[in-house]
JSON list of C-alpha atoms and ligand atoms in Angstrom, two decimals:
[
{"chain": "A", "resi": 1, "resn": "UNK", "atom": "CA", "xyz": [0.01, -0.01, 0.00]},
{"chain": "A", "resi": 2, "resn": "UNK", "atom": "CA", "xyz": [2.33, 2.70, -1.23]},
{"chain": "A", "resi": 3, "resn": "UNK", "atom": "CA", "xyz": [1.56, 6.39, -0.84]},
{"chain": "A", "resi": 4, "resn": "UNK", "atom": "CA", "xyz": [0.19, 7.99, -4.02]},
{"chain": "A", "resi": 5, "resn": "UNK", "atom": "CA", "xyz": [0.48, 11.50, -5.39]},
{"chain": "A", "resi": 6, "resn": "UNK", "atom": "CA", "xyz": [-3.02, 13.00, -5.04]},
{"chain": "A", "resi": 7, "resn": "UNK", "atom": "CA", "xyz": [-4.53, 14.86, -7.97]},
{"chain": "A", "resi": 8, "resn": "UNK", "atom": "CA", "xyz": [-4.75, 18.62, -7.63]},
{"chain": "A", "resi": 9, "resn": "UNK", "atom": "CA", "xyz": [-8.30, 19.52, -6.49]},
{"chain": "A", "resi": 10, "resn": "UNK", "atom": "CA", "xyz": [-8.48, 22.22, -9.23]},
{"chain": "A", "resi": 11, "resn": "UNK", "atom": "CA", "xyz": [-6.84, 22.97, -12.58]},
{"chain": "A", "resi": 12, "resn": "UNK", "atom": "CA", "xyz": [-3.17, 23.97, -12.45]},
{"chain": "A", "resi": 13, "resn": "UNK", "atom": "CA", "xyz": [-4.04, 27.47, -13.72]},
{"chain": "A", "resi": 14, "resn": "UNK", "atom": "CA", "xyz": [-7.00, 27.88, -11.34]},
{"chain": "A", "resi": 15, "resn": "UNK", "atom": "CA", "xyz": [-5.10, 29.91, -8.75]},
{"chain": "A", "resi": 16, "resn": "UNK", "atom": "CA", "xyz": [-3.79, 32.50, -11.22]},
{"chain": "A", "resi": 17, "resn": "UNK", "atom": "CA", "xyz": [-2.80, 35.28, -10.97]},
{"chain": "A", "resi": 18, "resn": "UNK", "atom": "CA", "xyz": [-1.87, 34.55, -7.35]},
{"chain": "A", "resi": 19, "resn": "UNK", "atom": "CA", "xyz": [-0.06, 31.29, -8.09]},
{"chain": "A", "resi": 20, "resn": "UNK", "atom": "CA", "xyz": [0.88, 30.68, -11.71]},
{"chain": "A", "resi": 21, "resn": "UNK", "atom": "CA", "xyz": [0.19, 27.50, -13.69]},
{"chain": "A", "resi": 22, "resn": "UNK", "atom": "CA", "xyz": [3.85, 26.72, -14.44]},
{"chain": "A", "resi": 23, "resn": "UNK", "atom": "CA", "xyz": [4.75, 26.84, -10.77]},
{"chain": "A", "resi": 24, "resn": "UNK", "atom": "CA", "xyz": [1.78, 24.58, -9.91]},
{"chain": "A", "resi": 25, "resn": "UNK", "atom": "CA", "xyz": [2.72, 22.14, -12.67]},
{"chain": "A", "resi": 26, "resn": "UNK", "atom": "CA", "xyz": [6.33, 21.75, -11.52]},
{"chain": "A", "resi": 27, "resn": "UNK", "atom": "CA", "xyz": [5.53, 21.98, -7.81]},
{"chain": "A", "resi": 28, "resn": "UNK", "atom": "CA", "xyz": [2.90, 19.23, -7.94]},
{"chain": "A", "resi": 29, "resn": "UNK", "atom": "CA", "xyz": [4.13, 17.13, -10.85]},
{"chain": "A", "resi": 30, "resn": "UNK", "atom": "CA", "xyz": [7.84, 17.17, -10.01]},
{"chain": "A", "resi": 31, "resn": "UNK", "atom": "CA", "xyz": [8.47, 18.21, -6.40]},
{"chain": "A", "resi": 32, "resn": "UNK", "atom": "CA", "xyz": [5.47, 16.56, -4.71]},
{"chain": "A", "resi": 33, "resn": "UNK", "atom": "CA", "xyz": [5.78, 13.53, -6.99]},
{"chain": "A", "resi": 34, "resn": "UNK", "atom": "CA", "xyz": [9.43, 13.24, -6.02]},
{"chain": "A", "resi": 35, "resn": "UNK", "atom": "CA", "xyz": [8.75, 13.37, -2.28]},
{"chain": "A", "resi": 36, "resn": "UNK", "atom": "CA", "xyz": [6.04, 10.73, -2.70]},
{"chain": "A", "resi": 37, "resn": "UNK", "atom": "CA", "xyz": [8.20, 8.28, -4.60]},
{"chain": "A", "resi": 38, "resn": "UNK", "atom": "CA", "xyz": [11.22, 8.78, -2.34]},
{"chain": "A", "resi": 39, "resn": "UNK", "atom": "CA", "xyz": [9.02, 8.31, 0.74]},
{"chain": "A", "resi": 40, "resn": "UNK", "atom": "CA", "xyz": [7.86, 4.96, -0.66]},
{"chain": "A", "resi": 41, "resn": "UNK", "atom": "CA", "xyz": [11.48, 3.99, -1.34]},
{"chain": "A", "resi": 42, "resn": "UNK", "atom": "CA", "xyz": [12.51, 4.98, 2.21]},
{"chain": "A", "resi": 43, "resn": "UNK", "atom": "CA", "xyz": [9.81, 3.01, 4.04]},
{"chain": "A", "resi": 44, "resn": "UNK", "atom": "CA", "xyz": [9.62, 0.00, 1.71]},
{"chain": "A", "resi": 45, "resn": "UNK", "atom": "CA", "xyz": [10.50, -3.19, 3.59]},
{"chain": "A", "resi": 46, "resn": "UNK", "atom": "CA", "xyz": [10.58, -1.46, 7.01]},
{"chain": "A", "resi": 47, "resn": "UNK", "atom": "CA", "xyz": [8.04, -1.59, 9.85]},
{"chain": "A", "resi": 48, "resn": "UNK", "atom": "CA", "xyz": [6.78, 1.84, 8.71]},
{"chain": "A", "resi": 49, "resn": "UNK", "atom": "CA", "xyz": [5.26, 0.32, 5.57]},
{"chain": "A", "resi": 50, "resn": "UNK", "atom": "CA", "xyz": [1.47, 0.32, 5.82]},
{"chain": "A", "resi": 51, "resn": "UNK", "atom": "CA", "xyz": [1.33, 2.88, 8.65]},
{"chain": "A", "resi": 52, "resn": "UNK", "atom": "CA", "xyz": [-0.50, 6.20, 8.30]},
{"chain": "A", "resi": 53, "resn": "UNK", "atom": "CA", "xyz": [1.60, 9.22, 7.33]},
{"chain": "A", "resi": 54, "resn": "UNK", "atom": "CA", "xyz": [0.64, 10.90, 10.63]},
{"chain": "A", "resi": 55, "resn": "UNK", "atom": "CA", "xyz": [1.91, 7.88, 12.56]},
{"chain": "A", "resi": 56, "resn": "UNK", "atom": "CA", "xyz": [5.14, 7.79, 10.54]},
{"chain": "A", "resi": 57, "resn": "UNK", "atom": "CA", "xyz": [5.84, 11.50, 11.09]},
{"chain": "A", "resi": 58, "resn": "UNK", "atom": "CA", "xyz": [5.06, 11.38, 14.82]},
{"chain": "A", "resi": 59, "resn": "UNK", "atom": "CA", "xyz": [7.77, 8.73, 15.25]},
{"chain": "A", "resi": 60, "resn": "UNK", "atom": "CA", "xyz": [10.24, 9.79, 12.56]},
{"chain": "A", "resi": 61, "resn": "UNK", "atom": "CA", "xyz": [13.13, 10.87, 14.81]},
{"chain": "A", "resi": 62, "resn": "UNK", "atom": "CA", "xyz": [16.33, 11.52, 12.91]},
{"chain": "A", "resi": 63, "resn": "UNK", "atom": "CA", "xyz": [15.65, 9.28, 9.87]},
{"chain": "A", "resi": 64, "resn": "UNK", "atom": "CA", "xyz": [16.49, 11.96, 7.28]},
{"chain": "A", "resi": 65, "resn": "UNK", "atom": "CA", "xyz": [15.01, 10.23, 4.21]},
{"chain": "A", "resi": 66, "resn": "UNK", "atom": "CA", "xyz": [11.68, 9.60, 5.92]},
{"chain": "A", "resi": 67, "resn": "UNK", "atom": "CA", "xyz": [11.65, 12.99, 7.64]},
{"chain": "A", "resi": 68, "resn": "UNK", "atom": "CA", "xyz": [12.32, 14.98, 4.47]},
{"chain": "A", "resi": 69, "resn": "UNK", "atom": "CA", "xyz": [10.21, 12.96, 2.06]},
{"chain": "A", "resi": 70, "resn": "UNK", "atom": "CA", "xyz": [7.43, 12.02, 4.47]},
{"chain": "A", "resi": 71, "resn": "UNK", "atom": "CA", "xyz": [7.17, 15.65, 5.52]},
{"chain": "A", "resi": 72, "resn": "UNK", "atom": "CA", "xyz": [7.23, 16.70, 1.87]},
{"chain": "A", "resi": 73, "resn": "UNK", "atom": "CA", "xyz": [4.49, 14.22, 1.03]},
{"chain": "A", "resi": 74, "resn": "UNK", "atom": "CA", "xyz": [2.21, 15.28, 3.92]},
{"chain": "A", "resi": 75, "resn": "UNK", "atom": "CA", "xyz": [2.87, 19.03, 3.72]},
{"chain": "A", "resi": 76, "resn": "UNK", "atom": "CA", "xyz": [2.02, 19.31, 0.03]},
{"chain": "A", "resi": 77, "resn": "UNK", "atom": "CA", "xyz": [-1.12, 17.16, 0.37]},
{"chain": "A", "resi": 78, "resn": "UNK", "atom": "CA", "xyz": [-2.30, 19.70, 2.94]},
{"chain": "A", "resi": 79, "resn": "UNK", "atom": "CA", "xyz": [-1.12, 22.71, 0.93]},
{"chain": "A", "resi": 80, "resn": "UNK", "atom": "CA", "xyz": [-3.17, 21.91, -2.21]},
{"chain": "A", "resi": 81, "resn": "UNK", "atom": "CA", "xyz": [-6.29, 21.36, -0.14]},
{"chain": "A", "resi": 82, "resn": "UNK", "atom": "CA", "xyz": [-6.11, 24.57, 1.88]},
{"chain": "A", "resi": 83, "resn": "UNK", "atom": "CA", "xyz": [-6.14, 26.63, -1.32]},
{"chain": "A", "resi": 84, "resn": "UNK", "atom": "CA", "xyz": [-9.04, 27.18, -3.72]},
{"chain": "A", "resi": 85, "resn": "UNK", "atom": "CA", "xyz": [-9.83, 29.44, -6.67]},
{"chain": "A", "resi": 86, "resn": "UNK", "atom": "CA", "xyz": [-12.92, 30.41, -4.60]},
{"chain": "A", "resi": 87, "resn": "UNK", "atom": "CA", "xyz": [-10.79, 31.13, -1.54]},
{"chain": "A", "resi": 88, "resn": "UNK", "atom": "CA", "xyz": [-9.74, 34.29, 0.22]},
{"chain": "A", "resi": 89, "resn": "UNK", "atom": "CA", "xyz": [-11.68, 36.44, 2.59]},
{"chain": "A", "resi": 90, "resn": "UNK", "atom": "CA", "xyz": [-11.89, 35.55, 6.26]},
{"chain": "A", "resi": 91, "resn": "UNK", "atom": "CA", "xyz": [-13.00, 32.53, 8.28]},
{"chain": "A", "resi": 92, "resn": "UNK", "atom": "CA", "xyz": [-16.36, 32.46, 10.04]},
{"chain": "A", "resi": 93, "resn": "UNK", "atom": "CA", "xyz": [-17.89, 30.65, 13.01]},
{"chain": "A", "resi": 94, "resn": "UNK", "atom": "CA", "xyz": [-15.75, 28.67, 15.45]},
{"chain": "A", "resi": 95, "resn": "UNK", "atom": "CA", "xyz": [-12.63, 29.05, 13.29]},
{"chain": "A", "resi": 96, "resn": "UNK", "atom": "CA", "xyz": [-12.94, 32.85, 13.39]},
{"chain": "A", "resi": 97, "resn": "UNK", "atom": "CA", "xyz": [-13.64, 32.72, 17.14]},
{"chain": "A", "resi": 98, "resn": "UNK", "atom": "CA", "xyz": [-10.45, 30.68, 17.78]},
{"chain": "A", "resi": 99, "resn": "UNK", "atom": "CA", "xyz": [-8.34, 33.10, 15.74]},
{"chain": "A", "resi": 100, "resn": "UNK", "atom": "CA", "xyz": [-9.84, 36.12, 17.51]},
{"chain": "A", "resi": 101, "resn": "UNK", "atom": "CA", "xyz": [-9.31, 34.45, 20.90]},
{"chain": "A", "resi": 102, "resn": "UNK", "atom": "CA", "xyz": [-5.61, 33.86, 20.15]},
{"chain": "A", "resi": 103, "resn": "UNK", "atom": "CA", "xyz": [-4.73, 36.99, 18.15]},
{"chain": "A", "resi": 104, "resn": "UNK", "atom": "CA", "xyz": [-7.42, 39.55, 18.85]},
{"chain": "A", "resi": 105, "resn": "UNK", "atom": "CA", "xyz": [-8.44, 40.01, 15.22]},
{"chain": "A", "resi": 106, "resn": "UNK", "atom": "CA", "xyz": [-8.06, 38.45, 11.79]},
{"chain": "A", "resi": 107, "resn": "UNK", "atom": "CA", "xyz": [-5.75, 41.29, 10.76]},
{"chain": "A", "resi": 108, "resn": "UNK", "atom": "CA", "xyz": [-3.47, 40.60, 13.71]},
{"chain": "A", "resi": 109, "resn": "UNK", "atom": "CA", "xyz": [-3.43, 36.85, 12.94]},
{"chain": "A", "resi": 110, "resn": "UNK", "atom": "CA", "xyz": [-2.61, 37.59, 9.29]},
{"chain": "A", "resi": 111, "resn": "UNK", "atom": "CA", "xyz": [0.29, 39.77, 10.39]},
{"chain": "A", "resi": 112, "resn": "UNK", "atom": "CA", "xyz": [1.66, 37.03, 12.70]},
{"chain": "A", "resi": 113, "resn": "UNK", "atom": "CA", "xyz": [1.30, 34.31, 10.09]},
{"chain": "A", "resi": 114, "resn": "UNK", "atom": "CA", "xyz": [2.85, 36.47, 7.35]},
{"chain": "A", "resi": 115, "resn": "UNK", "atom": "CA", "xyz": [5.72, 37.34, 9.67]},
{"chain": "A", "resi": 116, "resn": "UNK", "atom": "CA", "xyz": [6.33, 33.67, 10.45]},
{"chain": "A", "resi": 117, "resn": "UNK", "atom": "CA", "xyz": [6.43, 32.93, 6.70]},
{"chain": "A", "resi": 118, "resn": "UNK", "atom": "CA", "xyz": [8.61, 35.92, 5.81]},
{"chain": "A", "resi": 119, "resn": "UNK", "atom": "CA", "xyz": [11.19, 35.39, 8.55]},
{"chain": "A", "resi": 120, "resn": "UNK", "atom": "CA", "xyz": [11.66, 31.64, 8.10]},
{"chain": "A", "resi": 121, "resn": "UNK", "atom": "CA", "xyz": [15.28, 31.68, 6.93]},
{"chain": "A", "resi": 122, "resn": "UNK", "atom": "CA", "xyz": [15.93, 29.48, 3.90]},
{"chain": "A", "resi": 123, "resn": "UNK", "atom": "CA", "xyz": [13.36, 26.81, 3.12]},
{"chain": "A", "resi": 124, "resn": "UNK", "atom": "CA", "xyz": [10.40, 25.86, 5.26]},
{"chain": "A", "resi": 125, "resn": "UNK", "atom": "CA", "xyz": [6.76, 26.35, 6.10]},
{"chain": "A", "resi": 126, "resn": "UNK", "atom": "CA", "xyz": [4.49, 28.63, 8.12]},
{"chain": "A", "resi": 127, "resn": "UNK", "atom": "CA", "xyz": [1.67, 26.94, 9.99]},
{"chain": "A", "resi": 128, "resn": "UNK", "atom": "CA", "xyz": [-1.57, 27.54, 11.81]},
{"chain": "A", "resi": 129, "resn": "UNK", "atom": "CA", "xyz": [-2.07, 24.65, 14.22]},
{"chain": "A", "resi": 130, "resn": "UNK", "atom": "CA", "xyz": [-4.88, 23.59, 16.53]},
{"chain": "A", "resi": 131, "resn": "UNK", "atom": "CA", "xyz": [-4.27, 22.05, 19.93]},
{"chain": "A", "resi": 132, "resn": "UNK", "atom": "CA", "xyz": [-6.73, 19.70, 21.61]},
{"chain": "A", "resi": 133, "resn": "UNK", "atom": "CA", "xyz": [-9.29, 21.95, 23.25]},
{"chain": "A", "resi": 134, "resn": "UNK", "atom": "CA", "xyz": [-9.37, 24.27, 20.25]},
{"chain": "A", "resi": 135, "resn": "UNK", "atom": "CA", "xyz": [-6.58, 26.79, 20.91]},
{"chain": "A", "resi": 136, "resn": "UNK", "atom": "CA", "xyz": [-4.78, 27.83, 17.72]},
{"chain": "A", "resi": 137, "resn": "UNK", "atom": "CA", "xyz": [-1.14, 28.81, 17.27]},
{"chain": "A", "resi": 138, "resn": "UNK", "atom": "CA", "xyz": [1.03, 30.22, 14.46]},
{"chain": "A", "resi": 139, "resn": "UNK", "atom": "CA", "xyz": [4.55, 28.84, 14.01]},
{"chain": "A", "resi": 140, "resn": "UNK", "atom": "CA", "xyz": [7.08, 27.92, 11.34]},
{"chain": "A", "resi": 141, "resn": "UNK", "atom": "CA", "xyz": [9.42, 25.02, 10.72]},
{"chain": "A", "resi": 142, "resn": "UNK", "atom": "CA", "xyz": [12.49, 24.44, 8.55]},
{"chain": "A", "resi": 143, "resn": "UNK", "atom": "CA", "xyz": [12.85, 22.19, 5.47]},
{"chain": "A", "resi": 144, "resn": "UNK", "atom": "CA", "xyz": [9.93, 19.73, 5.22]},
{"chain": "A", "resi": 145, "resn": "UNK", "atom": "CA", "xyz": [9.48, 19.47, 8.99]},
{"chain": "A", "resi": 146, "resn": "UNK", "atom": "CA", "xyz": [6.00, 20.01, 10.38]},
{"chain": "A", "resi": 147, "resn": "UNK", "atom": "CA", "xyz": [4.24, 20.24, 13.74]},
{"chain": "A", "resi": 148, "resn": "UNK", "atom": "CA", "xyz": [3.37, 16.53, 13.75]},
{"chain": "A", "resi": 149, "resn": "UNK", "atom": "CA", "xyz": [7.08, 15.79, 14.29]},
{"chain": "A", "resi": 150, "resn": "UNK", "atom": "CA", "xyz": [8.48, 16.14, 17.78]},
{"chain": "A", "resi": 151, "resn": "UNK", "atom": "CA", "xyz": [11.06, 18.81, 18.53]},
{"chain": "A", "resi": 152, "resn": "UNK", "atom": "CA", "xyz": [10.18, 21.31, 15.81]},
{"chain": "A", "resi": 153, "resn": "UNK", "atom": "CA", "xyz": [9.20, 24.02, 18.28]},
{"chain": "A", "resi": 154, "resn": "UNK", "atom": "CA", "xyz": [5.49, 23.93, 17.57]},
{"chain": "A", "resi": 155, "resn": "UNK", "atom": "CA", "xyz": [2.90, 21.28, 18.18]},
{"chain": "A", "resi": 156, "resn": "UNK", "atom": "CA", "xyz": [-0.72, 20.41, 17.61]},
{"chain": "A", "resi": 157, "resn": "UNK", "atom": "CA", "xyz": [-2.30, 19.54, 14.28]},
{"chain": "A", "resi": 158, "resn": "UNK", "atom": "CA", "xyz": [-1.50, 21.75, 11.27]},
{"chain": "A", "resi": 159, "resn": "UNK", "atom": "CA", "xyz": [-4.69, 23.14, 9.69]},
{"chain": "A", "resi": 160, "resn": "UNK", "atom": "CA", "xyz": [-3.18, 25.79, 7.38]},
{"chain": "A", "resi": 161, "resn": "UNK", "atom": "CA", "xyz": [0.27, 25.65, 5.83]},
{"chain": "A", "resi": 162, "resn": "UNK", "atom": "CA", "xyz": [2.23, 27.93, 3.53]},
{"chain": "A", "resi": 163, "resn": "UNK", "atom": "CA", "xyz": [5.20, 26.62, 1.57]},
{"chain": "A", "resi": 164, "resn": "UNK", "atom": "CA", "xyz": [7.98, 29.24, 1.53]},
{"chain": "A", "resi": 165, "resn": "UNK", "atom": "CA", "xyz": [10.56, 27.16, -0.34]},
{"chain": "A", "resi": 166, "resn": "UNK", "atom": "CA", "xyz": [11.79, 29.17, -3.36]},
{"chain": "A", "resi": 167, "resn": "UNK", "atom": "CA", "xyz": [10.35, 26.46, -5.65]},
{"chain": "A", "resi": 168, "resn": "UNK", "atom": "CA", "xyz": [6.88, 27.57, -4.46]},
{"chain": "A", "resi": 169, "resn": "UNK", "atom": "CA", "xyz": [7.14, 31.14, -5.74]},
{"chain": "A", "resi": 170, "resn": "UNK", "atom": "CA", "xyz": [10.40, 31.98, -7.55]},
{"chain": "A", "resi": 171, "resn": "UNK", "atom": "CA", "xyz": [9.13, 31.70, -11.15]},
{"chain": "A", "resi": 172, "resn": "UNK", "atom": "CA", "xyz": [6.47, 34.35, -10.55]},
{"chain": "A", "resi": 173, "resn": "UNK", "atom": "CA", "xyz": [7.76, 36.37, -7.61]},
{"chain": "A", "resi": 174, "resn": "UNK", "atom": "CA", "xyz": [11.57, 35.88, -7.76]},
{"chain": "A", "resi": 175, "resn": "UNK", "atom": "CA", "xyz": [12.95, 37.23, -4.46]},
{"chain": "A", "resi": 176, "resn": "UNK", "atom": "CA", "xyz": [9.67, 38.92, -3.45]},
{"chain": "A", "resi": 177, "resn": "UNK", "atom": "CA", "xyz": [8.55, 36.38, -0.86]},
{"chain": "A", "resi": 178, "resn": "UNK", "atom": "CA", "xyz": [6.34, 38.94, 0.94]},
{"chain": "A", "resi": 179, "resn": "UNK", "atom": "CA", "xyz": [4.31, 39.49, -2.27]},
{"chain": "A", "resi": 180, "resn": "UNK", "atom": "CA", "xyz": [3.75, 35.72, -2.56]},
{"chain": "A", "resi": 181, "resn": "UNK", "atom": "CA", "xyz": [2.67, 35.54, 1.09]},
{"chain": "A", "resi": 182, "resn": "UNK", "atom": "CA", "xyz": [0.20, 38.36, 0.54]},
{"chain": "A", "resi": 183, "resn": "UNK", "atom": "CA", "xyz": [-1.17, 36.70, -2.62]},
{"chain": "A", "resi": 184, "resn": "UNK", "atom": "CA", "xyz": [-1.64, 33.41, -0.76]},
{"chain": "A", "resi": 185, "resn": "UNK", "atom": "CA", "xyz": [-4.33, 34.99, 1.40]},
{"chain": "A", "resi": 186, "resn": "UNK", "atom": "CA", "xyz": [-6.40, 35.52, -1.76]},
{"chain": "A", "resi": 187, "resn": "UNK", "atom": "CA", "xyz": [-6.67, 31.76, -2.28]},
{"chain": "A", "resi": 188, "resn": "UNK", "atom": "CA", "xyz": [-6.92, 30.36, 1.28]},
{"chain": "A", "resi": 189, "resn": "UNK", "atom": "CA", "xyz": [-9.78, 27.87, 1.44]},
{"chain": "A", "resi": 190, "resn": "UNK", "atom": "CA", "xyz": [-11.17, 28.80, 4.88]},
{"chain": "A", "resi": 191, "resn": "UNK", "atom": "CA", "xyz": [-13.93, 26.19, 4.61]},
{"chain": "A", "resi": 192, "resn": "UNK", "atom": "CA", "xyz": [-11.31, 23.46, 4.42]},
{"chain": "A", "resi": 193, "resn": "UNK", "atom": "CA", "xyz": [-9.23, 25.06, 7.19]},
{"chain": "A", "resi": 194, "resn": "UNK", "atom": "CA", "xyz": [-12.36, 25.18, 9.38]},
{"chain": "A", "resi": 195, "resn": "UNK", "atom": "CA", "xyz": [-13.08, 21.53, 8.62]},
{"chain": "A", "resi": 196, "resn": "UNK", "atom": "CA", "xyz": [-9.56, 20.63, 9.73]},
{"chain": "A", "resi": 197, "resn": "UNK", "atom": "CA", "xyz": [-9.98, 22.81, 12.81]},
{"chain": "A", "resi": 198, "resn": "UNK", "atom": "CA", "xyz": [-13.11, 20.89, 13.85]},
{"chain": "A", "resi": 199, "resn": "UNK", "atom": "CA", "xyz": [-11.42, 17.54, 13.20]},
{"chain": "A", "resi": 200, "resn": "UNK", "atom": "CA", "xyz": [-8.22, 18.51, 15.01]},
{"chain": "A", "resi": 201, "resn": "UNK", "atom": "CA", "xyz": [-9.52, 20.24, 18.12]},
{"chain": "B", "resi": 1, "resn": "MN", "atom": "MN1", "xyz": [7.01, 22.74, -2.02]}
]
């Protein structure tokens, strides 16, 4: 039961002009496909084969091949799903309440999240996570690490993630990472984030 590259939930040009089709094509078809196949190679024939990706990441330790490719597999699966051509705007209901509770306002949350994404040195991700009980937290992690792994400095279940590797934005934005971060908020699928919030709290 090998892991499989999921199809994009929308056309590769659906997020334009915020995220361009060429970037989506390479990011999904080459980068995510590569993490998926290398993850399968790394766990094949070990006791990790057949386990859930969440279980594998929670126990990954210092196994670099599984950490990098398992993280890459999981992180990109989440990333495609938390974006939508119908996205943008602000969350509502319990998701909005949790953000307001933690950050005071959506604008203040957006500033914290954008800052986490902009100041992550080198390659990595910015996250919004939910802890059991429903408290949410912004953090960032290097490389393909994520909050499901121990020792990354943030915990809980990731419900929103932003890829700030250069491969995620360089074709369209070059060195202007802050412009990419700002554009991302135009495509955030808050319905999906709220669904993950409910499941994770
Ligand atoms: Mn990526």
